[in-house]
Amino acid sequence: MAIIIGLTGENCAGKGTVADYLARKGFYYYSLSDIIREELANEGKEITREALIAKGNQLRQNFGSDVLAKRTIAKLLSDRNYVIDSIRNPAEARALLSGGKMTLIYVNAPAEVRFERMKARRREGDPRSFEAFKTIDKLEMESKDEHGQKLAEVFALATKKLVNGSDFKELYAEMDDLLGEISTEFKPSRPTWDLYFMNIAKVVASRSNCVKRHVAAVIVKDKRIISTGYNGTPRGIRNCSEGGCARCNSFADSGTKLEECVCSHGEENAIVQASYYGISIKDATIYTTFSPCLMCTKMIINSGMREVVFNSAYPMSDLPMKLLKEAGIAVRQVKMADEKS
C-alpha cells in the first residue's frame, strides 16, 4: 500500500477541507463516520450529530473500540492512496497505525475560529453559543467511556500537526510540505530493472509447453522489451506436453540425447522471434531464467548482444560461460528475492 493519511482533529478544524484537497491529488476518501451512517440508514434513523455519536459509541461497546477502523481497513486496496477521516478513539487510531503504513495528522484550529465556521455552515443541531460549543468540545476530548470519543488521546498518537487558522492557500501549502515529508517515508518499493525483467521472464516461462523444464528469455534494449521466447516445440509442431518431443517425454537424463530433442530453447526462440519480425538485437541484454546452453551461447555471441543476465545456472554451463567471457559479453546472475543466495 502506497500512502495512507489519517485525519483527526476537533470539530470544524478543517479535516474535511484537507480530505477534499487530498482527494484532488488522487487519494481515495474514507470516513469512519460512514460506517456509523450506514448503520443508522439501515435502521431507518435520522442522521444527526447526536445520533452519530450515540451509534458510534454503541458499535464500539458491542464490537470493540476499534470496530470502525477494522471495517474500514477491510475495504482498502493495496494499490491506492487513501485519506481516512473522523478518527475519534485511540483504539481506532492504533488499529490503523498498526499496519505501519499510515501517517496520523492532527488538524487543529483555534476554538473561536472553529465556532465561527460552525455558525457559517448553519447545520441543524449545532450549538448556538460559544459556551455550548466548548462544552461539546470538552466532552469529545475527555470522555470517561473507553468506547466513546477520546480525542485528546488520539491527538497524542499523531506524528504530524496541521494548523488551519487562516486561508486555504496557506493550509494547502502546509499540506504540500507534509506530503513531501510523508512521500519520502512511504515511498513505494520498486523492483530494480534486473528484478523487473527477470520477473517478466519467469512469467513468460509459464507459457512453455516442455514437460521437463520451463525456461524463458526476454531481450531488452534501452530498458524496453524487444523480444521474448520460451522453450517448446517449433511453430506448427505438436506441443511437447502433448507428446511432440519423444526425448523430453521419455524423461532422458539431463544432458543426454540432446541431439534427439526437438524443443527450441527460450533464448533461441527470443532471438529467432526478433529475426522473424526484423528487430535488431545488437547491443541488447538478454534476461534468461537459466544460464544459456552451448548452442544458445553461440547464437547470443553471433547476434551481437552485449550482456547475459540469468537466474539459475544451467547444469552444463562451464564451456558456455568460458565462451561468453572470451567474446567480451558481460554475464551476471540475478537471484529472485524468494530464493536463497
mmCIF file of C-alpha atoms in Angstrom:
data_model
loop_
_atom_site.group_PDB
_atom_site.id
_atom_site.type_symbol
_atom_site.label_atom_id
_atom_site.label_comp_id
_atom_site.label_asym_id
_atom_site.label_seq_id
_atom_site.Cartn_x
_atom_site.Cartn_y
_atom_site.Cartn_z
ATOM 1 C CA MET A 1 0.000 0.000 0.000
ATOM 2 C CA ALA A 2 1.446 3.335 -1.010
ATOM 3 C CA ILE A 3 0.289 6.152 1.301
ATOM 4 C CA ILE A 4 -2.432 6.274 3.948
ATOM 5 C CA ILE A 5 -3.123 9.541 5.716
ATOM 6 C CA GLY A 6 -5.330 9.548 8.784
ATOM 7 C CA LEU A 7 -7.023 12.752 9.895
ATOM 8 C CA THR A 8 -8.107 13.653 13.394
ATOM 9 C CA GLY A 9 -8.981 16.960 14.979
ATOM 10 C CA GLU A 10 -11.604 18.997 16.756
ATOM 11 C CA ASN A 11 -14.981 19.789 15.234
ATOM 12 C CA CYS A 12 -14.708 22.307 12.327
ATOM 13 C CA ALA A 13 -10.907 22.283 12.433
ATOM 14 C CA GLY A 14 -10.805 21.659 8.678
ATOM 15 C CA LYS A 15 -10.384 17.899 8.338
ATOM 16 C CA GLY A 16 -12.915 17.832 5.506
ATOM 17 C CA THR A 17 -11.064 20.601 3.676
ATOM 18 C CA VAL A 18 -7.790 18.676 3.941
ATOM 19 C CA ALA A 19 -9.523 15.472 2.806
ATOM 20 C CA ASP A 20 -11.004 17.240 -0.230
ATOM 21 C CA TYR A 21 -7.576 18.605 -1.134
ATOM 22 C CA LEU A 22 -6.026 15.136 -0.935
ATOM 23 C CA ALA A 23 -8.901 13.691 -2.983
ATOM 24 C CA ARG A 24 -7.992 16.135 -5.770
ATOM 25 C CA LYS A 25 -4.491 14.648 -5.650
ATOM 26 C CA GLY A 26 -5.836 11.140 -6.246
ATOM 27 C CA PHE A 27 -6.341 9.939 -2.671
ATOM 28 C CA TYR A 28 -9.398 7.767 -2.065
ATOM 29 C CA TYR A 29 -11.541 9.051 0.795
ATOM 30 C CA TYR A 30 -12.987 7.112 3.716
ATOM 31 C CA SER A 31 -14.561 8.448 6.891
ATOM 32 C CA LEU A 32 -15.001 6.218 9.922
ATOM 33 C CA SER A 33 -18.286 8.048 10.410
ATOM 34 C CA ASP A 34 -19.526 6.499 7.146
ATOM 35 C CA ILE A 35 -19.700 3.149 8.926
ATOM 36 C CA ILE A 36 -21.965 4.731 11.522
ATOM 37 C CA ARG A 37 -24.090 6.439 8.855
ATOM 38 C CA GLU A 38 -24.587 3.084 7.136
ATOM 39 C CA GLU A 39 -25.829 1.583 10.409
ATOM 40 C CA LEU A 40 -28.265 4.445 11.019
ATOM 41 C CA ALA A 41 -29.523 4.282 7.439
ATOM 42 C CA ASN A 42 -30.101 0.533 7.720
ATOM 43 C CA GLU A 43 -32.125 1.178 10.883
ATOM 44 C CA GLY A 44 -34.109 3.936 9.178
ATOM 45 C CA LYS A 45 -32.977 6.534 11.701
ATOM 46 C CA GLU A 46 -32.321 10.216 11.079
ATOM 47 C CA ILE A 47 -28.635 11.060 10.780
ATOM 48 C CA THR A 48 -27.877 13.793 13.308
ATOM 49 C CA ARG A 49 -24.719 14.644 15.225
ATOM 50 C CA GLU A 50 -26.216 13.216 18.425
ATOM 51 C CA ALA A 51 -27.343 10.036 16.635
ATOM 52 C CA LEU A 52 -23.891 9.574 15.101
ATOM 53 C CA ILE A 53 -22.171 9.913 18.476
ATOM 54 C CA ALA A 54 -24.635 7.549 20.187
ATOM 55 C CA LYS A 55 -24.470 4.893 17.438
ATOM 56 C CA GLY A 56 -20.676 5.126 17.252
ATOM 57 C CA ASN A 57 -20.414 4.566 21.000
ATOM 58 C CA GLN A 58 -22.840 1.642 20.724
ATOM 59 C CA LEU A 59 -20.869 -0.014 17.935
ATOM 60 C CA ARG A 60 -17.643 0.328 19.902
ATOM 61 C CA GLN A 61 -19.367 -1.062 23.014
ATOM 62 C CA ASN A 62 -20.740 -4.093 21.132
ATOM 63 C CA PHE A 63 -17.846 -4.896 18.785
ATOM 64 C CA GLY A 64 -14.771 -3.295 20.334
ATOM 65 C CA SER A 65 -13.400 0.223 20.318
ATOM 66 C CA ASP A 66 -11.585 -0.359 17.022
ATOM 67 C CA VAL A 67 -14.601 -1.693 15.086
ATOM 68 C CA LEU A 68 -14.914 1.325 12.783
ATOM 69 C CA ALA A 69 -11.223 1.177 11.889
ATOM 70 C CA LYS A 70 -11.285 -2.575 11.247
ATOM 71 C CA ARG A 71 -14.318 -2.317 8.981
ATOM 72 C CA THR A 72 -12.618 0.459 7.054
ATOM 73 C CA ILE A 73 -9.302 -1.397 6.787
ATOM 74 C CA ALA A 74 -11.166 -4.315 5.198
ATOM 75 C CA LYS A 75 -12.132 -2.025 2.319
ATOM 76 C CA LEU A 76 -8.621 -0.795 1.488
ATOM 77 C CA LEU A 77 -6.784 -1.965 -1.641
ATOM 78 C CA SER A 78 -3.006 -2.222 -1.803
ATOM 79 C CA ASP A 79 -2.527 -0.176 -4.979
ATOM 80 C CA ARG A 80 -4.233 3.060 -3.883
ATOM 81 C CA ASN A 81 -3.513 6.055 -1.691
ATOM 82 C CA TYR A 82 -6.112 6.783 0.985
ATOM 83 C CA VAL A 83 -7.170 9.563 3.318
ATOM 84 C CA ILE A 84 -9.182 8.382 6.335
ATOM 85 C CA ASP A 85 -11.187 10.914 8.320
ATOM 86 C CA SER A 86 -13.045 11.011 11.648
ATOM 87 C CA ILE A 87 -10.620 9.031 13.809
ATOM 88 C CA ARG A 88 -12.006 9.746 17.282
ATOM 89 C CA ASN A 89 -11.000 6.869 19.539
ATOM 90 C CA PRO A 90 -7.392 5.816 20.363
ATOM 91 C CA ALA A 91 -8.208 2.163 19.634
ATOM 92 C CA GLU A 92 -9.238 3.202 16.120
ATOM 93 C CA ALA A 93 -6.020 5.123 15.667
ATOM 94 C CA ARG A 94 -3.890 2.238 16.934
ATOM 95 C CA ALA A 95 -5.652 -0.253 14.637
ATOM 96 C CA LEU A 96 -4.977 1.939 11.615
ATOM 97 C CA LEU A 97 -1.407 2.656 12.690
ATOM 98 C CA SER A 98 -0.619 -1.000 13.409
ATOM 99 C CA GLY A 99 -0.068 -1.763 9.728
ATOM 100 C CA GLY A 100 2.860 0.673 9.688
ATOM 101 C CA LYS A 101 1.545 2.425 6.587
ATOM 102 C CA MET A 102 -0.489 5.322 7.988
ATOM 103 C CA THR A 103 0.588 8.793 8.997
ATOM 104 C CA LEU A 104 -1.827 10.314 11.503
ATOM 105 C CA ILE A 105 -2.241 14.082 11.121
ATOM 106 C CA TYR A 106 -3.819 16.247 13.807
ATOM 107 C CA VAL A 107 -5.722 19.100 12.151
ATOM 108 C CA ASN A 108 -6.085 21.981 14.580
ATOM 109 C CA ALA A 109 -7.608 25.486 14.642
ATOM 110 C CA PRO A 110 -8.385 27.969 17.438
ATOM 111 C CA ALA A 111 -11.731 27.387 19.152
ATOM 112 C CA GLU A 112 -13.019 30.835 18.182
ATOM 113 C CA VAL A 113 -12.247 30.191 14.506
ATOM 114 C CA ARG A 114 -13.897 26.795 14.628
ATOM 115 C CA PHE A 115 -17.042 28.208 16.257
ATOM 116 C CA GLU A 116 -17.369 30.855 13.532
ATOM 117 C CA ARG A 117 -17.055 28.116 10.904
ATOM 118 C CA MET A 118 -19.747 26.115 12.656
ATOM 119 C CA LYS A 119 -22.105 29.090 12.693
ATOM 120 C CA ALA A 120 -21.434 29.737 8.997
ATOM 121 C CA ARG A 121 -22.423 26.225 7.969
ATOM 122 C CA ARG A 122 -25.872 26.599 9.642
ATOM 123 C CA ARG A 123 -26.286 22.906 10.383
ATOM 124 C CA GLU A 124 -29.316 21.780 12.398
ATOM 125 C CA GLY A 125 -28.360 20.650 15.902
ATOM 126 C CA ASP A 126 -25.139 22.636 16.139
ATOM 127 C CA PRO A 127 -24.682 24.603 19.393
ATOM 128 C CA ARG A 128 -25.735 28.238 19.218
ATOM 129 C CA SER A 129 -23.432 29.678 21.862
ATOM 130 C CA PHE A 130 -19.661 29.604 22.264
ATOM 131 C CA GLU A 131 -20.058 28.178 25.770
ATOM 132 C CA ALA A 132 -22.177 25.296 24.489
ATOM 133 C CA PHE A 133 -19.635 24.733 21.732
ATOM 134 C CA LYS A 134 -16.797 24.491 24.273
ATOM 135 C CA THR A 135 -18.841 22.075 26.404
ATOM 136 C CA ILE A 136 -19.220 19.691 23.459
ATOM 137 C CA ASP A 137 -15.509 20.063 22.732
ATOM 138 C CA LYS A 138 -14.657 19.040 26.277
ATOM 139 C CA LEU A 139 -16.972 16.016 26.214
ATOM 140 C CA GLU A 140 -15.373 14.752 22.986
ATOM 141 C CA MET A 141 -11.875 15.353 24.326
ATOM 142 C CA GLU A 142 -12.242 13.714 27.737
ATOM 143 C CA SER A 143 -14.930 11.012 27.548
ATOM 144 C CA LYS A 144 -14.840 8.690 30.560
ATOM 145 C CA ASP A 145 -16.209 5.862 28.419
ATOM 146 C CA GLU A 146 -13.371 3.838 26.872
ATOM 147 C CA HIS A 147 -15.619 3.171 23.873
ATOM 148 C CA GLY A 148 -16.537 6.827 23.411
ATOM 149 C CA GLN A 149 -14.806 9.747 21.739
ATOM 150 C CA LYS A 150 -11.433 10.373 23.368
ATOM 151 C CA LEU A 151 -9.886 12.918 21.048
ATOM 152 C CA ALA A 152 -7.093 14.036 23.378
ATOM 153 C CA GLU A 153 -5.632 10.511 23.375
ATOM 154 C CA VAL A 154 -5.943 10.296 19.588
ATOM 155 C CA PHE A 155 -4.162 13.638 19.142
ATOM 156 C CA ALA A 156 -1.292 12.303 21.251
ATOM 157 C CA LEU A 157 -0.792 9.487 18.716
ATOM 158 C CA ALA A 158 -0.479 11.856 15.758
ATOM 159 C CA THR A 159 3.004 12.359 14.321
ATOM 160 C CA LYS A 160 2.121 15.422 12.248
ATOM 161 C CA LYS A 161 0.164 18.571 13.090
ATOM 162 C CA LEU A 162 -1.551 20.873 10.627
ATOM 163 C CA VAL A 163 -2.755 24.273 11.839
ATOM 164 C CA ASN A 164 -5.733 25.557 9.868
ATOM 165 C CA GLY A 165 -6.295 29.007 11.250
ATOM 166 C CA SER A 166 -6.104 31.158 8.132
ATOM 167 C CA ASP A 167 -6.859 30.945 4.392
ATOM 168 C CA PHE A 168 -6.895 27.857 2.206
ATOM 169 C CA LYS A 169 -3.756 28.828 0.287
ATOM 170 C CA GLU A 170 -1.662 28.655 3.444
ATOM 171 C CA LEU A 171 -3.341 25.400 4.502
ATOM 172 C CA TYR A 172 -2.661 23.781 1.114
ATOM 173 C CA ALA A 173 0.964 24.926 1.160
ATOM 174 C CA GLU A 174 1.417 23.388 4.614
ATOM 175 C CA MET A 175 -0.255 20.190 3.431
ATOM 176 C CA ASP A 176 2.074 20.041 0.426
ATOM 177 C CA ASP A 177 5.050 20.310 2.772
ATOM 178 C CA LEU A 178 3.686 17.445 4.859
ATOM 179 C CA LEU A 179 3.086 15.342 1.748
ATOM 180 C CA GLY A 180 6.687 15.922 0.772
ATOM 181 C CA GLU A 181 7.801 14.516 4.115
ATOM 182 C CA ILE A 182 5.344 11.629 4.046
ATOM 183 C CA SER A 183 6.145 10.567 0.494
ATOM 184 C CA THR A 184 9.791 10.004 1.392
ATOM 185 C CA GLU A 185 8.779 7.876 4.392
ATOM 186 C CA PHE A 186 6.224 5.868 2.418
ATOM 187 C CA LYS A 187 7.948 5.733 -0.933
ATOM 188 C CA PRO A 188 6.550 2.641 -2.693
ATOM 189 C CA SER A 189 9.179 -0.053 -3.094
ATOM 190 C CA ARG A 190 10.013 -0.668 -6.744
ATOM 191 C CA PRO A 191 11.932 -3.638 -8.153
ATOM 192 C CA THR A 192 15.283 -2.979 -9.766
ATOM 193 C CA TRP A 193 15.375 -3.205 -13.550
ATOM 194 C CA ASP A 194 17.076 -6.599 -13.222
ATOM 195 C CA LEU A 195 14.330 -7.996 -10.985
ATOM 196 C CA TYR A 196 11.649 -6.368 -13.140
ATOM 197 C CA PHE A 197 12.832 -8.050 -16.337
ATOM 198 C CA MET A 198 13.664 -11.337 -14.623
ATOM 199 C CA ASN A 199 10.182 -11.488 -13.121
ATOM 200 C CA ILE A 200 8.742 -10.936 -16.597
ATOM 201 C CA ALA A 201 10.952 -13.741 -17.910
ATOM 202 C CA LYS A 202 9.528 -16.023 -15.223
ATOM 203 C CA VAL A 203 6.003 -15.173 -16.357
ATOM 204 C CA VAL A 204 6.971 -15.841 -19.978
ATOM 205 C CA ALA A 205 8.306 -19.242 -18.861
ATOM 206 C CA SER A 206 4.814 -20.177 -17.690
ATOM 207 C CA ARG A 207 3.849 -20.378 -21.397
ATOM 208 C CA SER A 208 6.393 -23.161 -22.001
ATOM 209 C CA ASN A 209 4.963 -26.466 -23.236
ATOM 210 C CA CYS A 210 8.067 -28.520 -22.363
ATOM 211 C CA VAL A 211 7.389 -31.384 -19.968
ATOM 212 C CA LYS A 212 10.892 -31.302 -18.440
ATOM 213 C CA ARG A 213 11.718 -27.699 -17.655
ATOM 214 C CA HIS A 214 10.121 -24.304 -18.252
ATOM 215 C CA VAL A 215 12.680 -21.778 -19.454
ATOM 216 C CA ALA A 216 12.232 -18.318 -20.940
ATOM 217 C CA ALA A 217 14.245 -15.330 -22.097
ATOM 218 C CA VAL A 218 13.500 -11.646 -22.505
ATOM 219 C CA ILE A 219 15.642 -9.450 -24.753
ATOM 220 C CA VAL A 220 15.887 -5.847 -23.601
ATOM 221 C CA LYS A 221 17.303 -2.717 -25.193
ATOM 222 C CA ASP A 222 17.222 0.754 -23.643
ATOM 223 C CA LYS A 223 15.063 -0.667 -20.818
ATOM 224 C CA ARG A 224 12.435 -1.786 -23.332
ATOM 225 C CA ILE A 225 11.472 -5.379 -24.099
ATOM 226 C CA ILE A 226 12.003 -6.083 -27.792
ATOM 227 C CA SER A 227 11.557 -9.871 -27.876
ATOM 228 C CA THR A 228 10.566 -12.797 -25.679
ATOM 229 C CA GLY A 229 10.798 -16.554 -26.039
ATOM 230 C CA TYR A 230 10.082 -19.714 -24.089
ATOM 231 C CA ASN A 231 11.154 -23.301 -24.689
ATOM 232 C CA GLY A 232 8.958 -25.736 -26.590
ATOM 233 C CA THR A 233 8.458 -27.390 -29.941
ATOM 234 C CA PRO A 234 8.828 -25.305 -33.138
ATOM 235 C CA ARG A 235 5.956 -23.395 -34.742
ATOM 236 C CA GLY A 236 3.299 -25.779 -36.131
ATOM 237 C CA ILE A 237 4.718 -28.829 -34.334
ATOM 238 C CA ARG A 238 2.708 -30.695 -31.708
ATOM 239 C CA ASN A 239 3.427 -29.354 -28.214
ATOM 240 C CA CYS A 240 5.997 -31.178 -26.114
ATOM 241 C CA SER A 241 3.371 -31.603 -23.395
ATOM 242 C CA GLU A 242 1.182 -33.352 -25.975
ATOM 243 C CA GLY A 243 3.922 -35.821 -26.957
ATOM 244 C CA GLY A 244 5.610 -33.648 -29.573
ATOM 245 C CA CYS A 245 9.139 -34.342 -28.295
ATOM 246 C CA ALA A 246 9.975 -38.008 -27.705
ATOM 247 C CA ARG A 247 13.219 -37.177 -25.902
ATOM 248 C CA CYS A 248 11.528 -34.964 -23.301
ATOM 249 C CA ASN A 249 8.601 -37.339 -22.870
ATOM 250 C CA SER A 250 10.965 -40.221 -22.145
ATOM 251 C CA PHE A 251 12.445 -38.045 -19.370
ATOM 252 C CA ALA A 252 16.003 -38.680 -20.509
ATOM 253 C CA ASP A 253 18.756 -37.766 -18.047
ATOM 254 C CA SER A 254 19.744 -34.112 -18.171
ATOM 255 C CA GLY A 255 22.475 -33.500 -20.739
ATOM 256 C CA THR A 256 21.819 -36.782 -22.623
ATOM 257 C CA LYS A 257 20.236 -37.397 -26.053
ATOM 258 C CA LEU A 258 20.247 -33.664 -26.757
ATOM 259 C CA GLU A 259 20.547 -34.435 -30.477
ATOM 260 C CA GLU A 260 17.081 -36.039 -30.293
ATOM 261 C CA CYS A 261 15.361 -33.085 -28.615
ATOM 262 C CA VAL A 262 13.059 -31.179 -30.971
ATOM 263 C CA CYS A 263 12.287 -28.392 -28.465
ATOM 264 C CA SER A 264 13.708 -24.940 -29.117
ATOM 265 C CA HIS A 265 15.256 -23.183 -26.126
ATOM 266 C CA GLY A 266 13.924 -19.972 -24.613
ATOM 267 C CA GLU A 267 16.958 -17.890 -25.664
ATOM 268 C CA GLU A 268 16.848 -19.431 -29.130
ATOM 269 C CA ASN A 269 13.178 -18.557 -29.562
ATOM 270 C CA ALA A 270 13.668 -14.998 -28.318
ATOM 271 C CA ILE A 271 16.485 -14.458 -30.835
ATOM 272 C CA VAL A 272 14.569 -16.113 -33.687
ATOM 273 C CA GLN A 273 11.410 -14.120 -32.909
ATOM 274 C CA ALA A 274 13.362 -10.880 -33.149
ATOM 275 C CA SER A 275 14.750 -12.008 -36.524
ATOM 276 C CA TYR A 276 11.273 -13.098 -37.686
ATOM 277 C CA TYR A 277 9.958 -9.574 -37.136
ATOM 278 C CA GLY A 278 13.089 -7.793 -38.359
ATOM 279 C CA ILE A 279 14.146 -6.383 -34.970
ATOM 280 C CA SER A 280 17.826 -5.704 -34.332
ATOM 281 C CA ILE A 281 19.137 -7.114 -31.055
ATOM 282 C CA LYS A 282 22.683 -5.802 -31.447
ATOM 283 C CA ASP A 283 23.993 -4.407 -28.122
ATOM 284 C CA ALA A 284 20.895 -5.720 -26.283
ATOM 285 C CA THR A 285 20.745 -7.572 -22.959
ATOM 286 C CA ILE A 286 19.140 -10.994 -22.661
ATOM 287 C CA TYR A 287 17.470 -11.974 -19.369
ATOM 288 C CA THR A 288 17.044 -15.726 -19.067
ATOM 289 C CA THR A 289 15.685 -17.912 -16.298
ATOM 290 C CA PHE A 290 18.593 -20.367 -16.810
ATOM 291 C CA SER A 291 22.138 -19.634 -17.954
ATOM 292 C CA PRO A 292 22.407 -20.432 -21.689
ATOM 293 C CA CYS A 293 23.492 -23.762 -23.103
ATOM 294 C CA LEU A 294 26.302 -24.030 -25.650
ATOM 295 C CA MET A 295 24.035 -23.693 -28.693
ATOM 296 C CA CYS A 296 22.231 -20.614 -27.310
ATOM 297 C CA THR A 297 25.555 -19.129 -26.217
ATOM 298 C CA LYS A 298 26.840 -19.241 -29.796
ATOM 299 C CA MET A 299 23.631 -17.577 -31.014
ATOM 300 C CA ILE A 300 23.956 -14.854 -28.361
ATOM 301 C CA ILE A 301 27.554 -14.148 -29.357
ATOM 302 C CA ASN A 302 26.819 -14.037 -33.088
ATOM 303 C CA SER A 303 23.707 -11.873 -32.650
ATOM 304 C CA GLY A 304 25.819 -9.074 -31.182
ATOM 305 C CA MET A 305 24.225 -8.901 -27.755
ATOM 306 C CA ARG A 306 26.447 -7.429 -25.086
ATOM 307 C CA GLU A 307 25.116 -8.840 -21.800
ATOM 308 C CA VAL A 308 23.584 -12.003 -20.368
ATOM 309 C CA VAL A 309 21.662 -11.903 -17.085
ATOM 310 C CA PHE A 310 20.493 -15.259 -15.747
ATOM 311 C CA ASN A 311 18.605 -16.516 -12.712
ATOM 312 C CA SER A 312 19.637 -20.168 -12.246
ATOM 313 C CA ALA A 313 22.751 -21.906 -13.516
ATOM 314 C CA TYR A 314 22.329 -24.490 -16.299
ATOM 315 C CA PRO A 315 23.845 -27.866 -15.271
ATOM 316 C CA MET A 316 26.352 -27.775 -18.167
ATOM 317 C CA SER A 317 27.460 -24.140 -18.062
ATOM 318 C CA ASP A 318 31.282 -24.204 -17.865
ATOM 319 C CA LEU A 319 32.064 -24.036 -21.597
ATOM 320 C CA PRO A 320 29.269 -21.554 -22.422
ATOM 321 C CA MET A 321 30.498 -19.253 -19.641
ATOM 322 C CA LYS A 322 34.060 -19.512 -20.943
ATOM 323 C CA LEU A 323 32.953 -18.588 -24.469
ATOM 324 C CA LEU A 324 30.869 -15.636 -23.306
ATOM 325 C CA LYS A 325 33.825 -14.293 -21.339
ATOM 326 C CA GLU A 326 36.181 -14.747 -24.298
ATOM 327 C CA ALA A 327 33.702 -12.937 -26.571
ATOM 328 C CA GLY A 328 33.635 -9.983 -24.181
ATOM 329 C CA ILE A 329 29.986 -10.412 -23.216
ATOM 330 C CA ALA A 330 29.127 -9.403 -19.657
ATOM 331 C CA VAL A 331 27.460 -12.123 -17.583
ATOM 332 C CA ARG A 332 25.614 -11.606 -14.307
ATOM 333 C CA GLN A 333 23.476 -13.788 -12.087
ATOM 334 C CA VAL A 334 20.374 -12.261 -10.506
ATOM 335 C CA LYS A 335 18.557 -14.320 -7.896
ATOM 336 C CA MET A 336 14.962 -13.583 -7.044
ATOM 337 C CA ALA A 337 14.008 -12.257 -3.584
ATOM 338 C CA ASP A 338 12.390 -15.559 -2.548
ATOM 339 C CA GLU A 339 15.429 -17.651 -3.460
ATOM 340 C CA LYS A 340 18.453 -18.499 -1.365
ATOM 341 C CA SER A 341 21.756 -16.873 -2.234
#
